[in-house]
Amino acid sequence: MIDIKGLKKRFGRLEVLKELDAQIKDNKITAIVGHNGSGKTTLIKCLLGLDKYDGGDISINDFKLSGDWNYRSQIGYMPQVARFPDNLTATEVITMISDLRTGSTTHADELIAYFRLSKEMEKPLKTLSGGTRQKVNAIVALMFNPDILILDEPTAGLDPVSSSLLKDMIHSEKDAGKTVIITSHIMSEIQELADTILYLLDGKMLFDGPVDELISQTGEKNLERAIAKMMT
């Protein structure tokens, strides 16, 4: 479980995270939701150790993260846009990432077969479609079998078949006891995937709970309308 207590982050005079409290549970898919500037990206960067927070604590299974970066080996991160050198092939990218994790075992070959990428692996990234690149990103995030997955707009650019494959994989990871965190601007996708929602507004936690509870509280028919109602 990831426990966030009193998390603060500011950039100069701008306070981005304002004493944020939340719990992200194992064996659940948690969606982080909020409009642009709500603090979503900053929260994710704090979880990844890319931004140093100014106050509060983040703990994973009661282990405080501040000052110790070894925990990052437990995380698989899928950014919305990964910046790999365009001249590298997909195989070279996966090999490069594997070499950086000395001693770690991967199941990249299984994932390549699962996402039907075998014929694309020896092509330079610059020749691949956005959707195919996104599948390479998914493999990089999943291949070390991490305990925690952070997936930023994971289905962006994917065709319906590939999107369904990735969603099935996300559910499989949850069923295996993983902690899964997703972001998406597509509320129907979050309603389909997520068990719980962290809804941020101007750096504060406005809602932390089950998706169905949020919809019920607002009296709306679906998550998109519920979120829209909370934003007005």
Short mmCIF file of C-alpha atoms in Angstrom, two decimals:
data_model
loop_
_atom_site.label_atom_id
_atom_site.label_comp_id
_atom_site.label_asym_id
_atom_site.label_seq_id
_atom_site.Cartn_x
_atom_site.Cartn_y
_atom_site.Cartn_z
CA MET A 1 0.00 0.00 0.00
CA ILE A 2 1.12 3.55 -0.72
CA ASP A 3 0.34 5.97 2.10
CA ILE A 4 0.49 9.71 1.41
CA LYS A 5 0.33 12.00 4.44
CA GLY A 6 0.35 15.79 4.48
CA LEU A 7 2.22 16.00 1.16
CA LYS A 8 3.35 19.51 0.24
CA LYS A 9 5.09 20.76 -2.87
CA ARG A 10 5.69 24.27 -4.09
CA PHE A 11 7.53 25.83 -7.00
CA GLY A 12 8.63 29.25 -5.81
CA ARG A 13 5.51 30.96 -4.50
CA LEU A 14 3.18 28.53 -6.25
CA GLU A 15 1.85 25.87 -3.89
CA VAL A 16 1.07 22.86 -6.07
CA LEU A 17 0.28 20.18 -3.47
CA LYS A 18 -1.45 21.34 -0.29
CA GLU A 19 -1.13 18.83 2.56
CA LEU A 20 -2.38 15.95 0.44
CA ASP A 21 -3.59 12.79 2.21
CA ALA A 22 -4.41 9.57 0.35
CA GLN A 23 -4.07 5.80 0.44
CA ILE A 24 -3.41 3.78 -2.70
CA LYS A 25 -4.19 0.15 -1.97
CA ASP A 26 -2.74 -3.10 -3.30
CA ASN A 27 -4.86 -5.24 -5.58
CA LYS A 28 -6.69 -2.13 -6.78
CA ILE A 29 -6.60 0.11 -9.84
CA THR A 30 -6.50 3.71 -8.67
CA ALA A 31 -7.11 6.61 -11.06
CA ILE A 32 -5.67 10.06 -10.38
CA VAL A 33 -8.06 12.60 -11.86
CA GLY A 34 -8.11 16.39 -12.09
CA HIS A 35 -8.06 19.25 -14.56
CA ASN A 36 -4.80 20.71 -15.90
CA GLY A 37 -2.88 22.34 -13.07
CA SER A 38 -4.60 20.30 -10.35
CA GLY A 39 -1.36 18.67 -9.19
CA LYS A 40 -1.71 15.24 -10.86
CA THR A 41 1.64 15.33 -12.65
CA THR A 42 3.46 16.69 -9.60
CA LEU A 43 2.00 13.93 -7.42
CA ILE A 44 3.16 11.28 -9.88
CA LYS A 45 6.63 12.83 -10.03
CA CYS A 46 6.80 12.75 -6.24
CA LEU A 47 5.84 9.06 -6.28
CA LEU A 48 8.56 8.39 -8.86
CA GLY A 49 11.18 10.36 -6.96
CA LEU A 50 11.53 12.87 -9.80
CA ASP A 51 10.32 15.78 -7.65
CA LYS A 52 11.43 16.26 -4.06
CA TYR A 53 8.47 17.19 -1.90
CA ASP A 54 8.69 19.97 0.68
CA GLY A 55 6.66 18.43 3.49
CA GLY A 56 4.74 15.36 4.52
CA ASP A 57 5.60 11.74 3.77
CA ILE A 58 5.08 9.02 1.20
CA SER A 59 5.40 5.42 2.41
CA ILE A 60 5.25 2.12 0.56
CA ASN A 61 4.32 -0.73 2.90
CA ASP A 62 5.34 1.46 5.88
CA PHE A 63 8.74 2.30 4.34
CA LYS A 64 9.25 6.05 4.02
CA LEU A 65 10.59 7.06 0.61
CA SER A 66 12.31 10.33 1.44
CA GLY A 67 16.06 10.12 0.81
CA ASP A 68 16.13 6.47 -0.33
CA TRP A 69 15.65 5.82 -4.03
CA ASN A 70 16.02 2.02 -4.03
CA TYR A 71 12.23 1.67 -3.92
CA ARG A 72 12.07 2.80 -7.56
CA SER A 73 13.10 -0.68 -8.68
CA GLN A 74 9.62 -1.77 -7.55
CA ILE A 75 7.92 0.63 -9.98
CA GLY A 76 7.07 0.22 -13.64
CA TYR A 77 6.35 3.58 -15.24
CA MET A 78 4.63 4.13 -18.58
CA PRO A 79 4.74 7.82 -19.54
CA GLN A 80 2.27 9.25 -22.00
CA VAL A 81 5.18 10.00 -24.35
CA ALA A 82 8.47 8.14 -23.85
CA ARG A 83 11.60 9.84 -25.17
CA PHE A 84 13.80 7.11 -26.58
CA PRO A 85 16.34 7.82 -29.37
CA ASP A 86 14.51 7.55 -32.71
CA ASN A 87 17.37 5.71 -34.39
CA LEU A 88 17.16 2.77 -31.97
CA THR A 89 15.08 -0.27 -32.79
CA ALA A 90 12.48 -1.54 -30.34
CA THR A 91 14.79 -4.48 -29.54
CA GLU A 92 17.66 -2.10 -28.78
CA VAL A 93 15.48 -0.02 -26.46
CA ILE A 94 14.43 -3.08 -24.47
CA THR A 95 18.02 -4.36 -24.34
CA MET A 96 19.26 -0.95 -23.18
CA ILE A 97 16.69 -0.77 -20.38
CA SER A 98 17.45 -4.37 -19.37
CA ASP A 99 21.16 -3.59 -19.15
CA LEU A 100 20.44 -0.71 -16.77
CA ARG A 101 18.77 -3.14 -14.35
CA THR A 102 21.73 -5.43 -13.70
CA GLY A 103 20.64 -8.76 -12.26
CA SER A 104 16.96 -8.23 -12.97
CA THR A 105 15.01 -10.82 -14.94
CA THR A 106 12.50 -9.79 -17.57
CA HIS A 107 9.59 -11.37 -19.38
CA ALA A 108 9.93 -9.06 -22.36
CA ASP A 109 9.62 -11.92 -24.87
CA GLU A 110 6.21 -12.90 -23.49
CA LEU A 111 5.04 -9.30 -23.67
CA ILE A 112 6.30 -8.89 -27.24
CA ALA A 113 4.23 -11.91 -28.23
CA TYR A 114 1.23 -10.71 -26.21
CA PHE A 115 1.19 -7.29 -27.90
CA ARG A 116 1.90 -8.88 -31.32
CA LEU A 117 5.06 -6.87 -31.89
CA SER A 118 7.44 -9.53 -33.20
CA LYS A 119 7.48 -8.12 -36.75
CA GLU A 120 8.18 -4.57 -35.54
CA MET A 121 11.05 -5.20 -33.16
CA GLU A 122 13.94 -4.65 -35.59
CA LYS A 123 12.56 -1.41 -37.05
CA PRO A 124 13.84 2.01 -35.89
CA LEU A 125 11.40 3.77 -33.57
CA LYS A 126 11.11 6.70 -35.98
CA THR A 127 9.44 4.39 -38.52
CA LEU A 128 6.85 3.06 -36.06
CA SER A 129 3.36 4.42 -35.56
CA GLY A 130 2.44 6.19 -32.33
CA GLY A 131 0.38 3.21 -31.25
CA THR A 132 3.24 0.78 -31.83
CA ARG A 133 5.58 3.01 -29.83
CA GLN A 134 3.02 3.02 -27.05
CA LYS A 135 3.10 -0.78 -26.98
CA VAL A 136 6.89 -0.65 -26.67
CA ASN A 137 6.41 1.73 -23.72
CA ALA A 138 4.03 -0.77 -22.14
CA ILE A 139 6.58 -3.57 -22.48
CA VAL A 140 9.27 -1.43 -20.83
CA ALA A 141 6.92 -0.67 -17.91
CA LEU A 142 5.82 -4.27 -17.42
CA MET A 143 8.86 -6.37 -18.28
CA PHE A 144 10.47 -6.43 -14.81
CA ASN A 145 7.25 -7.62 -13.16
CA PRO A 146 7.12 -4.61 -10.79
CA ASP A 147 4.94 -4.47 -7.69
CA ILE A 148 3.70 -0.98 -8.58
CA LEU A 149 2.57 0.26 -12.00
CA ILE A 150 2.14 3.94 -12.83
CA LEU A 151 0.50 4.34 -16.24
CA ASP A 152 0.04 7.84 -17.66
CA GLU A 153 -2.65 7.89 -20.39
CA PRO A 154 -1.79 4.24 -21.19
CA THR A 155 -4.15 3.73 -24.15
CA ALA A 156 -3.27 6.99 -25.94
CA GLY A 157 -2.77 6.29 -29.64
CA LEU A 158 -3.74 2.62 -29.44
CA ASP A 159 -6.17 1.03 -31.87
CA PRO A 160 -9.20 -0.77 -30.35
CA VAL A 161 -7.55 -4.22 -30.44
CA SER A 162 -4.34 -3.03 -28.78
CA SER A 163 -6.29 -0.96 -26.27
CA SER A 164 -8.30 -4.03 -25.27
CA LEU A 165 -5.11 -6.08 -24.91
CA LEU A 166 -3.56 -3.47 -22.64
CA LYS A 167 -6.71 -3.12 -20.54
CA ASP A 168 -6.82 -6.90 -20.09
CA MET A 169 -3.17 -6.83 -19.02
CA ILE A 170 -3.87 -4.04 -16.52
CA HIS A 171 -6.67 -6.11 -14.97
CA SER A 172 -4.36 -9.15 -14.87
CA GLU A 173 -1.72 -7.14 -13.02
CA LYS A 174 -4.33 -6.02 -10.50
CA ASP A 175 -5.52 -9.61 -10.03
CA ALA A 176 -1.90 -10.60 -9.35
CA GLY A 177 -1.93 -8.26 -6.34
CA LYS A 178 -0.16 -5.31 -7.93
CA THR A 179 -0.74 -1.66 -7.08
CA VAL A 180 -1.87 0.01 -10.31
CA ILE A 181 -2.13 3.78 -10.77
CA ILE A 182 -3.52 5.26 -13.98
CA THR A 183 -4.29 8.68 -15.37
CA SER A 184 -6.59 9.39 -18.29
CA HIS A 185 -8.66 12.24 -19.67
CA ILE A 186 -11.19 9.67 -20.90
CA MET A 187 -13.64 9.24 -18.03
CA SER A 188 -15.39 6.26 -19.62
CA GLU A 189 -12.03 4.47 -19.65
CA ILE A 190 -11.43 5.26 -15.99
CA GLN A 191 -14.93 4.05 -15.13
CA GLU A 192 -14.16 0.82 -16.99
CA LEU A 193 -10.75 0.25 -15.38
CA ALA A 194 -10.53 1.89 -11.97
CA ASP A 195 -11.74 0.70 -8.58
CA THR A 196 -10.95 3.94 -6.77
CA ILE A 197 -10.39 7.59 -7.66
CA LEU A 198 -8.16 10.29 -6.25
CA TYR A 199 -9.72 13.54 -7.46
CA LEU A 200 -7.44 16.56 -7.13
CA LEU A 201 -8.53 20.17 -7.37
CA ASP A 202 -6.00 22.99 -7.04
CA GLY A 203 -3.56 20.80 -5.13
CA LYS A 204 -6.11 19.49 -2.64
CA MET A 205 -7.71 16.05 -2.40
CA LEU A 206 -11.39 16.57 -3.15
CA PHE A 207 -12.34 12.88 -3.24
CA ASP A 208 -10.61 9.61 -2.34
CA GLY A 209 -12.83 6.57 -2.67
CA PRO A 210 -14.62 4.07 -4.93
CA VAL A 211 -15.75 5.13 -8.41
CA ASP A 212 -19.34 4.05 -7.73
CA GLU A 213 -19.42 6.13 -4.54
CA LEU A 214 -18.40 9.28 -6.42
CA ILE A 215 -21.10 8.73 -9.04
CA SER A 216 -23.69 8.08 -6.32
CA GLN A 217 -22.72 11.17 -4.30
CA THR A 218 -23.19 13.46 -7.28
CA GLY A 219 -26.45 11.83 -8.38
CA GLU A 220 -25.17 11.47 -11.93
CA LYS A 221 -25.39 8.55 -14.36
CA ASN A 222 -21.70 8.12 -15.15
CA LEU A 223 -18.24 9.23 -14.09
CA GLU A 224 -17.83 11.87 -16.78
CA ARG A 225 -20.94 13.71 -15.63
CA ALA A 226 -19.99 13.23 -11.97
CA ILE A 227 -16.55 14.79 -12.48
CA ALA A 228 -18.02 17.63 -14.52
CA LYS A 229 -20.47 18.37 -11.71
CA MET A 230 -17.67 18.47 -9.13
CA MET A 231 -15.64 20.85 -11.28
CA THR A 232 -18.45 23.42 -11.55
#
